[in-house]
Amino acid sequence: MHLFHVYVWPLIAVLAGNCAKGSGISGTNGYVEYFPGTPDSQVIITAAHGGYLKPSSIPDRTKGCLSGSTCIWTHTCGSTSSQCTAKTVRDTKTKELATELTKALETQTGKRPHLIVNHLSRVKLDPNREIGEATFNVAAALTAFNEYHKFITDARANITGAGLLFDIHGQSHPEKWIELGYLMSKKRLNENNLEPTLSSIRSLYNSHSTNMNFDALLRGNNSFGGLLSNHGYQVVPSPGNTSPGSGNYFSGGYTVKTYGSRNGGAIDAIQIESPYALRTSERATYVAALTAVVQNFLDLYY
Ligand SMILES: *[C@@H]1O[C@H](CO)[C@@H](O)[C@H](O)[C@H]1NC(C)=O
Ligand SMILES: *[C@@H]1O[C@H](CO)[C@@H](O)[C@H](O)[C@H]1NC(C)=O
Ligand SMILES: [Zn+2]
């Protein structure tokens, strides 16, 4: 009894305290972090562009040099080119959005999604780019990049069977719509030239292709966009906005390319690019809607 109180109870208290604070598995210097999900969760949530840390030991990502038609992404490449300008703008409040969505899903379903967060500011690291552009070949940034992607790989390995990754981003396009990226280009969406084998939800399509066509899965009433637009949001693609037309649209980046099912496997991926208001003043309502839609989508297809 005494031993328990003296040695074991403080340990339990410390562990419980850490869980309550929500600390995850930290990468080197705490630059990236993995909050493992519960074993029964099929969801991974990633936030690459919402970090705040700007350690002076990592030089800012600025411009690379143009060599032929490719960029050389180092700080010592010589004369830089405006054609190789790194994007460094923060996706405001996407770390918070991803964290709150994770918590709400845990509360609603009892299953906690896997959450991977980049705490570094995008001016120091962009883990949603190829490694060179992401890090400018700076050692500490390379370490953080590799740890961020190792965590996603770990999360995928911890999911048995089908799963779904949401890569959380923000944009400030004048259309103010939610852009869902499945690796279907704006051109293909506009021209109704859809190609499931190129998409980040290829596995989802394959497992439902006997009773559902790809068009319906991508932008029908029971697509992710269709379900989300039922909450009163403008979403592309969705039944109300089947394609971007001449509007601005992000079709999906490095993370959904690398970890979705385009190249095989049973983990699908959707990039969610939310407009500013939904990440700031209207975030609480938006998180509740997203939570319901994720749950609904999983119930329908996974
Ligand atoms: C799975 O989750 C655990 C924590 O629950 C984590 O330590 C581990 O790295 C993850 N990956 C694998 C492959 O087990
Ligand atoms: C989608 O929903 C709308 C509005 O509820 C309905 O009019 C339409 O028939 C539905 N489309 C399909 C293909 O079920
Ligand atoms: Zn982004």
Tab-separated table of C-alpha atoms and ligand atoms in Angstrom:
chain	number	residue	atom	x	y	z
A	1	MET	CA	0.000	0.000	0.000
A	2	HIS	CA	2.735	2.392	0.991
A	3	LEU	CA	4.838	1.467	-1.992
A	4	PHE	CA	1.890	2.001	-4.283
A	5	HIS	CA	1.271	5.455	-2.903
A	6	VAL	CA	4.872	6.538	-2.869
A	7	TYR	CA	6.021	5.188	-6.213
A	8	VAL	CA	3.125	4.211	-8.436
A	9	TRP	CA	0.536	6.844	-7.762
A	10	PRO	CA	2.767	9.812	-8.666
A	11	LEU	CA	3.655	8.036	-11.919
A	12	ILE	CA	-0.011	7.529	-12.768
A	13	ALA	CA	-0.674	11.170	-11.904
A	14	VAL	CA	2.106	12.342	-14.188
A	15	LEU	CA	0.881	10.180	-17.070
A	16	ALA	CA	-2.699	11.318	-16.580
A	17	GLY	CA	-1.580	14.921	-16.419
A	18	ASN	CA	0.266	14.566	-19.709
A	19	CYS	CA	-2.758	13.038	-21.361
A	20	ALA	CA	-4.995	15.812	-20.073
A	21	LYS	CA	-2.627	18.410	-21.479
A	22	GLY	CA	-2.706	16.452	-24.700
A	23	SER	CA	1.010	16.152	-25.196
A	24	GLY	CA	1.940	13.727	-27.885
A	25	ILE	CA	5.143	12.136	-29.101
A	26	SER	CA	7.501	14.998	-29.866
A	27	GLY	CA	10.071	15.115	-32.602
A	28	THR	CA	13.493	16.726	-32.039
A	29	ASN	CA	13.170	20.094	-30.248
A	30	GLY	CA	9.382	19.695	-30.294
A	31	TYR	CA	9.209	20.941	-33.878
A	32	VAL	CA	6.722	18.261	-34.938
A	33	GLU	CA	4.365	16.157	-32.831
A	34	TYR	CA	2.332	12.963	-33.139
A	35	PHE	CA	-0.777	12.393	-31.031
A	36	PRO	CA	-1.483	8.684	-31.605
A	37	GLY	CA	-5.090	7.718	-32.113
A	38	THR	CA	-6.948	4.904	-30.455
A	39	PRO	CA	-6.366	1.465	-32.019
A	40	ASP	CA	-9.866	1.366	-33.533
A	41	SER	CA	-9.588	4.736	-35.295
A	42	GLN	CA	-9.505	4.831	-39.087
A	43	VAL	CA	-8.765	8.538	-39.331
A	44	ILE	CA	-5.519	10.515	-39.633
A	45	ILE	CA	-5.504	14.307	-39.428
A	46	THR	CA	-2.463	16.344	-40.500
A	47	ALA	CA	-1.693	20.048	-40.121
A	48	ALA	CA	1.405	21.187	-42.024
A	49	HIS	CA	0.980	24.948	-42.337
A	50	GLY	CA	-0.359	26.233	-39.030
A	51	GLY	CA	2.851	26.321	-36.966
A	52	TYR	CA	4.204	29.310	-35.064
A	53	LEU	CA	7.794	28.427	-34.098
A	54	LYS	CA	10.521	30.481	-35.777
A	55	PRO	CA	13.846	29.309	-34.318
A	56	SER	CA	16.643	31.588	-35.499
A	57	SER	CA	18.855	28.509	-35.915
A	58	ILE	CA	16.878	27.625	-39.059
A	59	PRO	CA	17.286	30.237	-41.802
A	60	ASP	CA	14.087	31.441	-43.467
A	61	ARG	CA	12.867	29.706	-46.612
A	62	THR	CA	13.149	32.343	-49.311
A	63	LYS	CA	14.096	31.666	-52.924
A	64	GLY	CA	15.920	28.881	-54.710
A	65	CYS	CA	17.822	29.040	-57.994
A	66	LEU	CA	16.490	28.103	-61.412
A	67	SER	CA	18.448	25.469	-63.332
A	68	GLY	CA	16.822	24.736	-66.661
A	69	SER	CA	13.192	24.255	-65.685
A	70	THR	CA	13.800	22.982	-62.146
A	71	CYS	CA	14.492	24.826	-58.912
A	72	ILE	CA	17.497	24.144	-56.716
A	73	TRP	CA	16.316	24.621	-53.156
A	74	THR	CA	19.348	25.541	-51.066
A	75	HIS	CA	20.588	28.753	-49.465
A	76	THR	CA	23.897	28.453	-51.284
A	77	CYS	CA	22.702	27.806	-54.852
A	78	GLY	CA	23.940	31.170	-56.170
A	79	SER	CA	21.701	33.697	-57.877
A	80	THR	CA	18.111	33.105	-56.891
A	81	SER	CA	15.059	33.239	-59.146
A	82	SER	CA	11.592	34.637	-58.498
A	83	GLN	CA	10.342	31.521	-60.295
A	84	CYS	CA	11.647	29.553	-57.318
A	85	THR	CA	9.985	31.562	-54.563
A	86	ALA	CA	8.961	29.393	-51.603
A	87	LYS	CA	5.455	29.913	-50.233
A	88	THR	CA	5.788	30.924	-46.595
A	89	VAL	CA	2.366	32.250	-45.596
A	90	ARG	CA	0.804	30.558	-42.559
A	91	ASP	CA	-2.547	28.806	-42.944
A	92	THR	CA	-4.005	30.758	-40.034
A	93	LYS	CA	-5.569	28.667	-37.249
A	94	THR	CA	-5.307	25.343	-39.075
A	95	LYS	CA	-3.368	23.783	-36.186
A	96	GLU	CA	-6.268	24.756	-33.934
A	97	LEU	CA	-8.832	23.533	-36.466
A	98	ALA	CA	-7.089	20.150	-36.783
A	99	THR	CA	-6.717	19.790	-33.010
A	100	GLU	CA	-10.339	20.712	-32.299
A	101	LEU	CA	-11.621	18.392	-35.018
A	102	THR	CA	-9.573	15.552	-33.510
A	103	LYS	CA	-10.982	16.233	-30.030
A	104	ALA	CA	-14.565	16.547	-31.259
A	105	LEU	CA	-14.320	13.264	-33.171
A	106	GLU	CA	-13.004	11.554	-30.058
A	107	THR	CA	-15.853	12.969	-27.976
A	108	GLN	CA	-18.512	12.040	-30.534
A	109	THR	CA	-17.288	8.591	-31.519
A	110	GLY	CA	-15.055	7.406	-28.687
A	111	LYS	CA	-12.370	6.890	-31.320
A	112	ARG	CA	-9.501	9.357	-31.306
A	113	PRO	CA	-8.010	10.062	-34.750
A	114	HIS	CA	-4.243	10.093	-35.228
A	115	LEU	CA	-3.076	13.722	-35.305
A	116	ILE	CA	0.236	14.930	-36.734
A	117	VAL	CA	1.166	18.580	-36.295
A	118	ASN	CA	4.021	20.699	-37.600
A	119	HIS	CA	4.771	23.353	-34.967
A	120	LEU	CA	7.359	25.144	-37.114
A	121	SER	CA	6.286	28.202	-39.024
A	122	ARG	CA	6.075	27.664	-42.766
A	123	VAL	CA	8.888	30.180	-43.206
A	124	LYS	CA	11.145	27.523	-41.575
A	125	LEU	CA	9.617	24.261	-42.870
A	126	ASP	CA	6.900	23.282	-45.332
A	127	PRO	CA	6.311	19.545	-44.889
A	128	ASN	CA	3.650	19.594	-47.621
A	129	ARG	CA	6.329	19.946	-50.319
A	130	GLU	CA	9.060	17.741	-51.761
A	131	ILE	CA	11.953	17.529	-49.317
A	132	GLY	CA	14.180	20.113	-51.051
A	133	GLU	CA	11.588	22.845	-51.334
A	134	ALA	CA	10.338	21.872	-47.872
A	135	THR	CA	13.661	22.274	-46.061
A	136	PHE	CA	16.194	24.136	-48.260
A	137	ASN	CA	18.458	21.268	-47.179
A	138	VAL	CA	18.932	22.744	-43.691
A	139	ALA	CA	19.826	19.965	-41.220
A	140	ALA	CA	17.313	20.824	-38.467
A	141	ALA	CA	14.538	21.269	-41.029
A	142	LEU	CA	15.455	17.958	-42.674
A	143	THR	CA	15.170	16.232	-39.296
A	144	ALA	CA	11.749	17.788	-38.652
A	145	PHE	CA	10.575	16.903	-42.175
A	146	ASN	CA	11.645	13.282	-41.774
A	147	GLU	CA	10.031	13.026	-38.339
A	148	TYR	CA	6.759	14.560	-39.554
A	149	HIS	CA	6.567	12.020	-42.366
A	150	LYS	CA	7.698	9.150	-40.128
A	151	PHE	CA	4.786	10.009	-37.821
A	152	ILE	CA	2.313	9.862	-40.706
A	153	THR	CA	3.823	6.550	-41.790
A	154	ASP	CA	3.484	5.272	-38.189
A	155	ALA	CA	-0.147	6.392	-38.062
A	156	ARG	CA	-0.904	4.607	-41.335
A	157	ALA	CA	0.767	1.457	-40.028
A	158	ASN	CA	-1.389	1.660	-36.895
A	159	ILE	CA	-4.596	1.488	-38.954
A	160	THR	CA	-5.746	-1.962	-39.938
A	161	GLY	CA	-7.865	-2.092	-43.064
A	162	ALA	CA	-9.302	0.976	-44.745
A	163	GLY	CA	-8.581	4.457	-43.477
A	164	LEU	CA	-8.921	8.115	-44.346
A	165	LEU	CA	-6.454	10.970	-43.975
A	166	PHE	CA	-7.546	14.598	-43.873
A	167	ASP	CA	-4.861	17.167	-44.652
A	168	ILE	CA	-6.037	20.447	-43.132
A	169	HIS	CA	-5.199	23.721	-44.908
A	170	GLY	CA	-6.441	27.255	-45.349
A	171	GLN	CA	-6.789	29.590	-48.331
A	172	SER	CA	-8.020	33.126	-48.847
A	173	HIS	CA	-9.520	32.806	-52.307
A	174	PRO	CA	-12.246	35.374	-53.127
A	175	GLU	CA	-14.790	32.567	-53.759
A	176	LYS	CA	-14.721	31.864	-49.996
A	177	TRP	CA	-15.644	28.245	-50.628
A	178	ILE	CA	-14.261	25.084	-49.068
A	179	GLU	CA	-11.950	23.359	-51.551
A	180	LEU	CA	-11.717	19.577	-51.306
A	181	GLY	CA	-8.649	18.085	-52.982
A	182	TYR	CA	-8.754	14.538	-54.354
A	183	LEU	CA	-5.963	15.021	-56.940
A	184	MET	CA	-8.599	15.623	-59.613
A	185	SER	CA	-7.361	18.725	-61.412
A	186	LYS	CA	-9.512	21.782	-62.023
A	187	LYS	CA	-9.305	20.976	-65.743
A	188	ARG	CA	-10.576	17.432	-65.272
A	189	LEU	CA	-13.403	18.580	-62.986
A	190	ASN	CA	-14.386	21.315	-65.451
A	191	GLU	CA	-14.312	18.932	-68.413
A	192	ASN	CA	-16.039	16.046	-66.600
A	193	ASN	CA	-12.995	13.984	-67.448
A	194	LEU	CA	-12.778	12.192	-64.106
A	195	GLU	CA	-10.182	9.471	-63.587
A	196	PRO	CA	-10.434	7.407	-60.381
A	197	THR	CA	-7.000	5.817	-60.810
A	198	LEU	CA	-5.403	9.269	-60.446
A	199	SER	CA	-7.298	10.189	-57.306
A	200	SER	CA	-6.372	10.090	-53.635
A	201	ILE	CA	-9.604	8.157	-52.928
A	202	ARG	CA	-8.875	5.452	-55.483
A	203	SER	CA	-9.241	2.678	-52.891
A	204	LEU	CA	-12.600	4.033	-51.702
A	205	TYR	CA	-13.843	4.032	-55.293
A	206	ASN	CA	-12.555	0.504	-55.920
A	207	SER	CA	-14.418	-0.861	-52.913
A	208	HIS	CA	-17.743	0.798	-53.943
A	209	SER	CA	-17.551	0.821	-57.736
A	210	THR	CA	-20.207	-1.857	-58.122
A	211	ASN	CA	-22.922	0.390	-56.692
A	212	MET	CA	-21.556	3.910	-57.089
A	213	ASN	CA	-19.871	5.791	-59.881
A	214	PHE	CA	-16.850	8.000	-59.311
A	215	ASP	CA	-18.724	11.188	-60.162
A	216	ALA	CA	-21.240	10.516	-57.368
A	217	LEU	CA	-18.470	9.691	-54.905
A	218	LEU	CA	-16.633	12.917	-55.756
A	219	ARG	CA	-19.485	15.435	-56.004
A	220	GLY	CA	-22.861	13.762	-55.562
A	221	ASN	CA	-25.299	14.188	-52.685
A	222	ASN	CA	-23.452	11.598	-50.623
A	223	SER	CA	-19.941	12.781	-51.431
A	224	PHE	CA	-17.936	14.465	-48.683
A	225	GLY	CA	-18.663	17.792	-50.382
A	226	GLY	CA	-22.365	16.975	-50.669
A	227	LEU	CA	-22.639	16.126	-46.980
A	228	LEU	CA	-20.691	19.245	-45.996
A	229	SER	CA	-22.778	21.534	-48.191
A	230	ASN	CA	-25.893	20.273	-46.370
A	231	HIS	CA	-24.588	22.294	-43.404
A	232	GLY	CA	-24.968	25.477	-45.441
A	233	TYR	CA	-21.412	25.804	-46.788
A	234	GLN	CA	-20.202	26.474	-50.310
A	235	VAL	CA	-18.015	23.511	-51.236
A	236	VAL	CA	-16.178	22.539	-54.410
A	237	PRO	CA	-16.635	19.860	-55.633
A	238	SER	CA	-20.213	19.272	-54.423
A	239	PRO	CA	-23.652	19.078	-56.064
A	240	GLY	CA	-23.916	22.886	-55.949
A	241	ASN	CA	-20.408	23.505	-57.325
A	242	THR	CA	-19.557	20.434	-59.380
A	243	SER	CA	-16.369	22.060	-60.673
A	244	PRO	CA	-14.339	25.212	-59.985
A	245	GLY	CA	-15.037	26.733	-63.406
A	246	SER	CA	-12.870	29.847	-63.614
A	247	GLY	CA	-12.632	29.995	-59.806
A	248	ASN	CA	-9.606	29.327	-57.630
A	249	TYR	CA	-9.097	25.742	-56.581
A	250	PHE	CA	-6.409	23.584	-54.933
A	251	SER	CA	-6.693	19.958	-56.042
A	252	GLY	CA	-4.299	18.451	-53.474
A	253	GLY	CA	-0.599	18.545	-52.624
A	254	TYR	CA	2.341	16.452	-51.503
A	255	THR	CA	0.662	14.900	-48.448
A	256	VAL	CA	-2.442	13.549	-50.192
A	257	LYS	CA	-0.282	12.429	-53.140
A	258	THR	CA	2.080	10.548	-50.855
A	259	TYR	CA	-0.349	9.068	-48.326
A	260	GLY	CA	-3.636	8.709	-50.217
A	261	SER	CA	-4.490	5.623	-52.252
A	262	ARG	CA	-3.474	6.892	-55.696
A	263	ASN	CA	-0.435	4.636	-55.621
A	264	GLY	CA	-2.189	1.789	-53.847
A	265	GLY	CA	-3.029	0.839	-50.285
A	266	ALA	CA	-6.302	1.177	-48.410
A	267	ILE	CA	-5.778	4.622	-46.877
A	268	ASP	CA	-7.546	7.383	-48.790
A	269	ALA	CA	-6.830	11.089	-48.437
A	270	ILE	CA	-8.743	14.334	-48.824
A	271	GLN	CA	-7.182	17.792	-48.620
A	272	ILE	CA	-9.501	20.301	-46.956
A	273	GLU	CA	-8.731	23.945	-47.802
A	274	SER	CA	-10.963	26.103	-45.654
A	275	PRO	CA	-11.658	29.828	-46.087
A	276	TYR	CA	-10.545	32.318	-43.430
A	277	ALA	CA	-13.828	32.894	-41.579
A	278	LEU	CA	-14.349	29.172	-41.005
A	279	ARG	CA	-10.892	28.950	-39.397
A	280	THR	CA	-11.416	31.990	-37.165
A	281	SER	CA	-14.710	33.567	-36.053
A	282	GLU	CA	-16.917	30.689	-37.321
A	283	ARG	CA	-14.571	27.872	-36.348
A	284	ALA	CA	-16.629	26.332	-33.539
A	285	THR	CA	-19.704	25.817	-35.754
A	286	TYR	CA	-17.500	24.594	-38.578
A	287	VAL	CA	-15.738	22.029	-36.370
A	288	ALA	CA	-19.121	20.665	-35.283
A	289	ALA	CA	-20.252	20.371	-38.915
A	290	LEU	CA	-16.992	18.741	-40.038
A	291	THR	CA	-17.209	16.270	-37.161
A	292	ALA	CA	-20.720	15.221	-38.181
A	293	VAL	CA	-19.726	14.930	-41.829
A	294	VAL	CA	-16.593	12.863	-41.145
A	295	GLN	CA	-18.676	10.510	-38.988
A	296	ASN	CA	-21.397	10.295	-41.633
A	297	PHE	CA	-18.862	9.664	-44.414
A	298	LEU	CA	-17.129	6.920	-42.424
A	299	ASP	CA	-20.476	5.275	-41.635
A	300	LEU	CA	-21.420	5.294	-45.316
A	301	TYR	CA	-18.204	3.970	-46.814
A	302	TYR	CA	-15.657	2.626	-44.313
B	1	LIG	C1	1.489	3.491	-33.285
B	1	LIG	O1	1.090	4.176	-32.153
B	1	LIG	C2	1.996	4.159	-31.098
B	1	LIG	C3	1.419	4.873	-29.932
B	1	LIG	O2	0.122	4.447	-29.666
B	1	LIG	C4	3.291	4.777	-31.507
B	1	LIG	O3	4.216	4.720	-30.451
B	1	LIG	C5	3.818	4.063	-32.712
B	1	LIG	O4	4.959	4.709	-33.165
B	1	LIG	C6	2.783	4.001	-33.788
B	1	LIG	N1	3.267	3.287	-34.946
B	1	LIG	C7	3.377	1.966	-35.044
B	1	LIG	C8	3.891	1.478	-36.362
B	1	LIG	O5	3.110	1.205	-34.158
B	2	LIG	C1	-29.698	15.177	-54.661
B	2	LIG	O1	-30.457	15.941	-53.742
B	2	LIG	C2	-31.325	16.867	-54.362
B	2	LIG	C3	-31.895	17.767	-53.282
B	2	LIG	O2	-32.277	17.045	-52.164
B	2	LIG	C4	-32.364	16.101	-55.138
B	2	LIG	O3	-33.241	17.008	-55.784
B	2	LIG	C5	-31.654	15.239	-56.190
B	2	LIG	O4	-32.608	14.438	-56.867
B	2	LIG	C6	-30.621	14.352	-55.546
B	2	LIG	N1	-29.839	13.701	-56.581
B	2	LIG	C7	-29.694	12.387	-56.651
B	2	LIG	C8	-28.887	11.878	-57.791
B	2	LIG	O5	-30.175	11.628	-55.838
B	3	ZN	ZN	-1.604	24.953	-46.735
